[in-house]
mmCIF file of C-alpha atoms and ligand atoms in Angstrom:
data_model
loop_
_atom_site.group_PDB
_atom_site.id
_atom_site.type_symbol
_atom_site.label_atom_id
_atom_site.label_comp_id
_atom_site.label_asym_id
_atom_site.label_seq_id
_atom_site.Cartn_x
_atom_site.Cartn_y
_atom_site.Cartn_z
ATOM 1 C CA MET Y 1 0.000 0.000 0.000
ATOM 2 C CA LYS Y 2 2.837 2.301 0.952
ATOM 3 C CA THR Y 3 4.443 1.732 -2.491
ATOM 4 C CA VAL Y 4 1.218 2.619 -4.321
ATOM 5 C CA LYS Y 5 0.915 5.750 -2.181
ATOM 6 C CA SER Y 6 4.453 6.954 -2.793
ATOM 7 C CA PHE Y 7 4.233 6.030 -6.481
ATOM 8 C CA LEU Y 8 1.065 8.085 -6.829
ATOM 9 C CA ALA Y 9 2.487 10.988 -4.878
ATOM 10 C CA LYS Y 10 5.604 10.998 -7.073
ATOM 11 C CA GLN Y 11 3.741 10.639 -10.352
ATOM 12 C CA LEU Y 12 1.144 13.235 -9.543
ATOM 13 C CA ASN Y 13 3.426 15.595 -7.697
ATOM 14 C CA LEU Y 14 0.907 15.919 -4.868
ATOM 15 C CA PRO Y 15 1.391 18.924 -2.616
ATOM 16 C CA SER Y 16 2.988 18.267 0.766
ATOM 17 C CA PRO Y 17 1.521 19.532 4.023
ATOM 18 C CA PRO Y 18 2.959 22.817 5.336
ATOM 19 C CA ALA Y 19 5.658 22.659 8.048
ATOM 20 C CA ILE Y 20 3.213 23.278 10.909
ATOM 21 C CA ILE Y 21 1.194 20.199 9.921
ATOM 22 C CA GLN Y 22 4.266 18.035 9.362
ATOM 23 C CA ASN Y 23 5.512 19.013 12.812
ATOM 24 C CA LEU Y 24 2.155 18.291 14.438
ATOM 25 C CA GLN Y 25 1.632 14.962 12.662
ATOM 26 C CA SER Y 26 5.072 13.650 13.601
ATOM 27 C CA ARG Y 27 4.622 14.725 17.234
ATOM 28 C CA ILE Y 28 1.231 13.006 17.398
ATOM 29 C CA VAL Y 29 2.817 9.773 16.136
ATOM 30 C CA GLU Y 30 5.836 9.984 18.464
ATOM 31 C CA GLU Y 31 4.402 11.259 21.740
ATOM 32 C CA ASN Y 32 1.282 12.168 23.632
ATOM 33 C CA VAL Y 33 0.110 15.589 22.525
ATOM 34 C CA ASN Y 34 -2.363 17.229 24.899
ATOM 35 C CA ASN Y 35 -4.686 20.214 24.400
ATOM 36 C CA LYS Y 36 -2.072 22.684 25.654
ATOM 37 C CA ASP Y 37 0.617 21.315 23.286
ATOM 38 C CA LEU Y 38 -1.798 21.503 20.366
ATOM 39 C CA ALA Y 39 -2.680 25.124 21.217
ATOM 40 C CA GLU Y 40 1.026 26.013 21.383
ATOM 41 C CA ILE Y 41 1.695 24.438 17.984
ATOM 42 C CA ILE Y 42 -1.215 26.314 16.382
ATOM 43 C CA GLU Y 43 -0.390 29.672 18.007
ATOM 44 C CA VAL Y 44 3.076 29.693 16.415
ATOM 45 C CA ASP Y 45 1.293 30.493 13.157
ATOM 46 C CA PRO Y 46 -0.835 33.674 13.384
ATOM 47 C CA SER Y 47 -2.693 33.179 10.104
ATOM 48 C CA PHE Y 48 -3.508 29.650 11.096
ATOM 49 C CA THR Y 49 -4.710 30.812 14.500
ATOM 50 C CA ALA Y 50 -6.962 33.367 12.807
ATOM 51 C CA ARG Y 51 -8.458 30.748 10.505
ATOM 52 C CA ILE Y 52 -9.206 28.335 13.339
ATOM 53 C CA LEU Y 53 -10.814 31.097 15.429
ATOM 54 C CA ARG Y 54 -12.852 32.314 12.470
ATOM 55 C CA LEU Y 55 -14.149 28.826 11.893
ATOM 56 C CA VAL Y 56 -14.987 27.970 15.513
ATOM 57 C CA ASN Y 57 -16.826 31.290 15.884
ATOM 58 C CA SER Y 58 -18.847 30.718 12.717
ATOM 59 C CA PRO Y 59 -22.568 29.885 12.878
ATOM 60 C CA PHE Y 60 -21.680 26.258 12.152
ATOM 61 C CA TYR Y 61 -20.544 25.651 15.737
ATOM 62 C CA GLY Y 62 -23.000 28.020 17.371
ATOM 63 C CA PHE Y 63 -20.631 29.830 19.762
ATOM 64 C CA LYS Y 64 -21.427 33.190 18.148
ATOM 65 C CA GLY Y 65 -18.026 34.858 18.281
ATOM 66 C CA LYS Y 66 -17.417 33.969 21.932
ATOM 67 C CA ILE Y 67 -14.226 31.940 21.548
ATOM 68 C CA ALA Y 68 -11.134 34.109 21.866
ATOM 69 C CA SER Y 69 -8.252 31.658 22.246
ATOM 70 C CA VAL Y 70 -7.101 28.492 20.557
ATOM 71 C CA GLU Y 71 -6.963 26.654 23.892
ATOM 72 C CA GLU Y 72 -10.581 27.586 24.540
ATOM 73 C CA ALA Y 73 -11.487 26.372 21.054
ATOM 74 C CA ILE Y 74 -9.863 23.021 21.818
ATOM 75 C CA THR Y 75 -11.704 22.774 25.154
ATOM 76 C CA MET Y 76 -15.054 23.527 23.495
ATOM 77 C CA LEU Y 77 -14.634 21.461 20.328
ATOM 78 C CA GLY Y 78 -12.294 18.732 21.503
ATOM 79 C CA PHE Y 79 -8.796 17.775 20.423
ATOM 80 C CA ASN Y 80 -9.858 15.604 17.459
ATOM 81 C CA THR Y 81 -12.120 18.228 15.909
ATOM 82 C CA VAL Y 82 -9.512 20.983 16.098
ATOM 83 C CA HIS Y 83 -6.862 18.620 14.761
ATOM 84 C CA GLN Y 84 -9.105 17.715 11.822
ATOM 85 C CA LEU Y 85 -9.931 21.385 11.237
ATOM 86 C CA MET Y 86 -6.212 22.090 11.023
ATOM 87 C CA LEU Y 87 -5.719 19.350 8.453
ATOM 88 C CA THR Y 88 -8.752 20.405 6.433
ATOM 89 C CA THR Y 89 -8.056 24.136 6.370
ATOM 90 C CA SER Y 90 -4.374 23.562 5.522
ATOM 91 C CA MET Y 91 -5.243 21.231 2.713
ATOM 92 C CA LEU Y 92 -7.721 23.706 1.256
ATOM 93 C CA ASN Y 93 -5.086 26.408 1.507
ATOM 94 C CA VAL Y 94 -2.418 24.389 -0.266
ATOM 95 C CA ILE Y 95 -4.789 23.189 -2.965
ATOM 96 C CA GLU Y 96 -6.081 26.684 -3.675
ATOM 97 C CA VAL Y 97 -5.887 27.381 -7.374
ATOM 98 C CA GLN Y 98 -5.540 30.819 -8.885
ATOM 99 C CA ASN Y 99 -7.482 30.635 -12.086
ATOM 100 C CA LYS Y 100 -10.014 32.972 -13.555
ATOM 101 C CA THR Y 101 -11.511 30.457 -15.985
ATOM 102 C CA ILE Y 102 -13.007 28.380 -13.189
ATOM 103 C CA ASP Y 103 -15.362 29.755 -10.584
ATOM 104 C CA LEU Y 104 -13.772 28.380 -7.453
ATOM 105 C CA ASN Y 105 -16.273 30.098 -5.183
ATOM 106 C CA LYS Y 106 -18.909 27.780 -6.576
ATOM 107 C CA PHE Y 107 -16.617 24.844 -5.979
ATOM 108 C CA TRP Y 108 -16.051 25.881 -2.336
ATOM 109 C CA LEU Y 109 -19.776 26.410 -1.850
ATOM 110 C CA HIS Y 110 -20.440 22.899 -3.132
ATOM 111 C CA SER Y 111 -17.742 21.488 -0.820
ATOM 112 C CA PHE Y 112 -18.982 23.273 2.301
ATOM 113 C CA GLY Y 113 -22.575 22.555 1.350
ATOM 114 C CA VAL Y 114 -21.840 18.834 1.233
ATOM 115 C CA GLY Y 115 -19.920 19.074 4.546
ATOM 116 C CA ILE Y 116 -22.808 20.766 6.318
ATOM 117 C CA MET Y 117 -25.448 18.531 4.723
ATOM 118 C CA THR Y 118 -23.453 15.418 5.709
ATOM 119 C CA LYS Y 119 -23.303 16.552 9.330
ATOM 120 C CA HIS Y 120 -27.080 17.035 9.409
ATOM 121 C CA LEU Y 121 -27.756 13.668 7.743
ATOM 122 C CA LEU Y 122 -25.703 12.083 10.524
ATOM 123 C CA CYS Y 123 -27.957 13.567 13.220
ATOM 124 C CA LYS Y 124 -28.454 10.123 14.778
ATOM 125 C CA ALA Y 125 -24.716 9.458 15.051
ATOM 126 C CA ASN Y 126 -22.386 10.659 17.812
ATOM 127 C CA LYS Y 127 -20.539 13.993 17.780
ATOM 128 C CA ASP Y 128 -17.226 12.531 16.563
ATOM 129 C CA ILE Y 129 -18.869 10.879 13.555
ATOM 130 C CA ARG Y 130 -20.784 14.077 12.726
ATOM 131 C CA ASN Y 131 -17.542 16.050 12.783
ATOM 132 C CA GLU Y 132 -15.808 13.473 10.601
ATOM 133 C CA GLY Y 133 -18.775 13.759 8.232
ATOM 134 C CA PHE Y 134 -18.296 17.533 8.059
ATOM 135 C CA MET Y 135 -14.601 17.146 7.172
ATOM 136 C CA GLY Y 136 -15.193 14.249 4.752
ATOM 137 C CA GLY Y 137 -17.966 16.223 3.058
ATOM 138 C CA ILE Y 138 -15.807 19.325 2.632
ATOM 139 C CA LEU Y 139 -13.002 17.269 1.139
ATOM 140 C CA HIS Y 140 -15.004 14.727 -0.882
ATOM 141 C CA ASP Y 141 -14.153 16.217 -4.306
ATOM 142 C CA ILE Y 142 -10.617 17.310 -3.408
ATOM 143 C CA GLY Y 143 -9.380 14.966 -6.190
ATOM 144 C CA ARG Y 144 -11.110 17.198 -8.743
ATOM 145 C CA MET Y 145 -9.388 20.187 -7.191
ATOM 146 C CA ILE Y 146 -6.052 18.473 -7.784
ATOM 147 C CA PHE Y 147 -6.994 17.865 -11.417
ATOM 148 C CA ILE Y 148 -7.608 21.622 -11.723
ATOM 149 C CA LYS Y 149 -4.355 22.475 -9.986
ATOM 150 C CA MET Y 150 -2.292 20.026 -12.049
ATOM 151 C CA ASP Y 151 -3.532 21.222 -15.413
ATOM 152 C CA THR Y 152 -6.489 23.590 -15.537
ATOM 153 C CA ASN Y 153 -6.812 23.614 -19.321
ATOM 154 C CA ARG Y 154 -6.772 19.837 -19.490
ATOM 155 C CA PHE Y 155 -9.439 19.747 -16.754
ATOM 156 C CA ILE Y 156 -11.610 22.269 -18.589
ATOM 157 C CA SER Y 157 -11.359 20.445 -21.898
ATOM 158 C CA PHE Y 158 -12.411 17.204 -20.196
ATOM 159 C CA TYR Y 159 -15.278 18.699 -18.233
ATOM 160 C CA THR Y 160 -16.941 20.317 -21.210
ATOM 161 C CA LYS Y 161 -20.653 20.950 -20.845
ATOM 162 C CA GLU Y 162 -21.577 17.651 -22.532
ATOM 163 C CA ASN Y 163 -19.115 15.706 -20.474
ATOM 164 C CA ARG Y 164 -20.054 17.062 -17.089
ATOM 165 C CA VAL Y 165 -21.534 13.877 -15.787
ATOM 166 C CA ILE Y 166 -20.013 11.891 -12.952
ATOM 167 C CA ASP Y 167 -18.170 9.116 -14.707
ATOM 168 C CA LEU Y 168 -15.271 7.635 -12.833
ATOM 169 C CA LYS Y 169 -14.382 5.367 -15.765
ATOM 170 C CA SER Y 170 -13.807 8.175 -18.247
ATOM 171 C CA GLU Y 171 -11.828 10.112 -15.626
ATOM 172 C CA LEU Y 172 -9.640 7.045 -15.218
ATOM 173 C CA GLU Y 173 -9.093 6.812 -18.984
ATOM 174 C CA TYR Y 174 -8.357 10.521 -19.357
ATOM 175 C CA PHE Y 175 -6.288 11.247 -16.223
ATOM 176 C CA ASN Y 176 -5.064 7.695 -15.423
ATOM 177 C CA ILE Y 177 -6.786 8.002 -12.057
ATOM 178 C CA ASP Y 178 -10.291 9.001 -10.958
ATOM 179 C CA HIS Y 179 -11.035 11.824 -8.518
ATOM 180 C CA GLN Y 180 -11.984 9.443 -5.682
ATOM 181 C CA GLU Y 181 -8.628 7.614 -5.822
ATOM 182 C CA LEU Y 182 -6.706 10.836 -6.230
ATOM 183 C CA GLY Y 183 -8.460 12.394 -3.231
ATOM 184 C CA LYS Y 184 -7.720 9.304 -1.170
ATOM 185 C CA ALA Y 185 -4.021 9.383 -2.182
ATOM 186 C CA LEU Y 186 -3.775 12.986 -1.019
ATOM 187 C CA ALA Y 187 -5.609 12.314 2.254
ATOM 188 C CA GLN Y 188 -3.269 9.393 2.950
ATOM 189 C CA GLN Y 189 -0.185 11.388 2.082
ATOM 190 C CA TRP Y 190 -1.311 13.952 4.646
ATOM 191 C CA ASN Y 191 -2.056 11.241 7.219
ATOM 192 C CA PHE Y 192 -5.738 12.094 7.532
ATOM 193 C CA PRO Y 193 -7.745 9.676 9.690
ATOM 194 C CA ASP Y 194 -8.857 6.525 7.796
ATOM 195 C CA SER Y 195 -12.505 7.521 8.256
ATOM 196 C CA ILE Y 196 -12.019 10.667 6.170
ATOM 197 C CA SER Y 197 -9.869 9.106 3.444
ATOM 198 C CA THR Y 198 -12.463 6.301 3.157
ATOM 199 C CA ALA Y 199 -15.344 8.778 2.843
ATOM 200 C CA ILE Y 200 -13.428 10.538 0.040
ATOM 201 C CA ALA Y 201 -12.526 7.234 -1.635
ATOM 202 C CA TYR Y 202 -16.095 5.888 -1.690
ATOM 203 C CA HIS Y 203 -18.358 8.932 -1.892
ATOM 204 C CA HIS Y 204 -19.767 7.792 -5.260
ATOM 205 C CA LEU Y 205 -19.836 4.080 -4.400
ATOM 206 C CA PRO Y 206 -20.500 3.764 -0.656
ATOM 207 C CA GLU Y 207 -21.776 0.214 -1.121
ATOM 208 C CA ASN Y 208 -18.214 -0.833 -2.052
ATOM 209 C CA THR Y 209 -16.776 -0.218 1.397
ATOM 210 C CA LYS Y 210 -17.363 -2.176 4.589
ATOM 211 C CA ASP Y 211 -15.385 0.288 6.694
ATOM 212 C CA TYR Y 212 -16.937 3.642 7.486
ATOM 213 C CA ARG Y 213 -19.885 2.896 5.218
ATOM 214 C CA LEU Y 214 -22.171 5.190 7.212
ATOM 215 C CA LEU Y 215 -19.810 8.106 6.648
ATOM 216 C CA ALA Y 216 -19.367 7.394 2.915
ATOM 217 C CA SER Y 217 -23.151 6.972 2.575
ATOM 218 C CA ALA Y 218 -23.886 10.285 4.280
ATOM 219 C CA VAL Y 219 -21.428 12.092 1.979
ATOM 220 C CA ASN Y 220 -22.991 10.341 -1.033
ATOM 221 C CA ILE Y 221 -26.553 11.425 -0.181
ATOM 222 C CA ALA Y 222 -25.380 14.913 0.830
ATOM 223 C CA ASP Y 223 -23.588 15.278 -2.517
ATOM 224 C CA MET Y 224 -26.727 14.233 -4.379
ATOM 225 C CA LEU Y 225 -28.899 16.669 -2.379
ATOM 226 C CA CYS Y 226 -26.500 19.576 -2.933
ATOM 227 C CA HIS Y 227 -26.549 18.913 -6.685
ATOM 228 C CA ALA Y 228 -30.339 18.655 -6.618
ATOM 229 C CA PHE Y 229 -30.627 22.002 -4.762
ATOM 230 C CA ASN Y 230 -27.974 23.684 -6.921
ATOM 231 C CA ILE Y 231 -25.656 24.381 -4.026
ATOM 232 C CA GLY Y 232 -22.441 25.467 -5.713
ATOM 233 C CA ASP Y 233 -20.852 23.473 -8.470
ATOM 234 C CA SER Y 234 -18.175 20.794 -8.620
ATOM 235 C CA TYR Y 235 -18.046 20.587 -12.413
ATOM 236 C CA SER Y 236 -20.528 17.787 -12.519
ATOM 237 C CA CYS Y 237 -23.961 19.134 -13.351
ATOM 238 C CA PHE Y 238 -25.965 15.915 -13.252
ATOM 239 C CA VAL Y 239 -27.612 14.560 -10.143
ATOM 240 C CA THR Y 240 -26.132 11.154 -9.278
ATOM 241 C CA ASP Y 241 -28.322 8.069 -9.086
ATOM 242 C CA PHE Y 242 -29.991 7.530 -5.781
ATOM 243 C CA SER Y 243 -28.117 4.821 -3.826
ATOM 244 C CA SER Y 244 -30.600 2.695 -1.880
ATOM 245 C CA THR Y 245 -27.722 1.178 0.130
ATOM 246 C CA ALA Y 246 -26.586 4.622 1.227
ATOM 247 C CA TRP Y 247 -30.127 5.671 2.085
ATOM 248 C CA LYS Y 248 -30.749 2.528 4.195
ATOM 249 C CA GLU Y 249 -27.443 3.053 5.976
ATOM 250 C CA LEU Y 250 -28.559 6.510 7.143
ATOM 251 C CA ASN Y 251 -31.687 5.100 8.781
ATOM 252 C CA ILE Y 252 -33.812 8.239 8.454
ATOM 253 C CA ASN Y 253 -37.369 8.529 7.153
ATOM 254 C CA MET Y 254 -38.833 11.091 4.745
ATOM 255 C CA ASP Y 255 -40.323 13.248 7.533
ATOM 256 C CA GLU Y 256 -36.940 13.397 9.231
ATOM 257 C CA LEU Y 257 -35.277 14.176 5.898
ATOM 258 C CA GLU Y 258 -37.573 17.152 5.418
ATOM 259 C CA ILE Y 259 -36.522 18.609 8.781
ATOM 260 C CA ILE Y 260 -32.843 17.834 8.122
ATOM 261 C CA LEU Y 261 -33.025 19.554 4.744
ATOM 262 C CA LYS Y 262 -34.611 22.693 6.155
ATOM 263 C CA GLN Y 263 -31.984 22.980 8.910
ATOM 264 C CA ALA Y 264 -29.076 22.216 6.596
ATOM 265 C CA LEU Y 265 -30.176 24.724 3.944
ATOM 266 C CA ILE Y 266 -30.491 27.484 6.566
ATOM 267 C CA GLU Y 267 -27.034 26.667 7.896
ATOM 268 C CA ILE Y 268 -25.478 26.529 4.423
ATOM 269 C CA ASP Y 269 -26.891 29.958 3.736
ATOM 270 C CA LYS Y 270 -25.538 31.360 7.019
ATOM 271 C CA SER Y 271 -22.137 29.782 6.548
ATOM 272 C CA LYS Y 272 -21.292 31.068 3.093
ATOM 273 C CA HIS Y 273 -18.421 33.094 4.524
ATOM 274 C CA LEU Y 274 -16.692 29.815 5.397
ATOM 275 C CA MET Y 275 -15.727 29.638 1.762
ATOM 276 C CA SER Y 276 -13.126 32.292 2.396
ATOM 277 C CA MET Y 277 -11.592 30.591 5.403
ATOM 278 C CA SER Y 278 -8.648 29.302 3.424
ATOM 279 C CA ASN Y 279 -7.532 32.819 2.468
HETATM 280 FE FE1 FE2 W 301 -17.243 13.364 -6.486
HETATM 281 FE FE1 FE2 W 302 -19.529 16.562 -5.181
#
């Protein structure tokens, strides 16, 4: 597995995590890192600190601008959530593409929309799973982002209007890898938790994974709903087929879905400023 990962990383020239993340990840592997250590690592980087504080004070978490320090953020949200936020925001920052031919705001809106929708669809799961769903949802199409970053013109010529249908097979033929696999390779290179790399790797085919199937299913249904409600754009304008496996996995009925949808759409609307968190 390691060989495939390093081969892919080499071939695709995947971006590496910034120094702050490399430092944190190696310390987490080597020693016990507590809340205070994590806060100290984050506070070394002022722009990173600002991004974390902006995110924890956003309507998504409901603290309404009350959290003033990173340590407080960790106490309120928990170590794992803040750690995952660090990974997610850094990845978005590194992947950021400067290109006027593609409307990246729409792409970010789609990504955050799916993150928020996934969290709401997981309303029966525990807090950790809901947070993983948020991260997995935000990052689900990160493979497409890498396609754009690697060669924007090639991406645009592939995703012409007629071709903008989710088709992993033709992606594989054209790019030698599909966006699920590419997203997974990046998540693994950055040492993201397995739950998140699995959600990315199976968001179009949740029935193909035994591990973290609930998470992959929630991202799948959230993706479909965001396409159906025109929330942003990920350069795939067709609504994916409804996956009955994914729907069963969620264990929610239509009445519950109606409530979930209402709440998620309100939150997506309120949280549009999150799109700029990687700046
Ligand atoms: Fe996708
Ligand atoms: Fe998507």
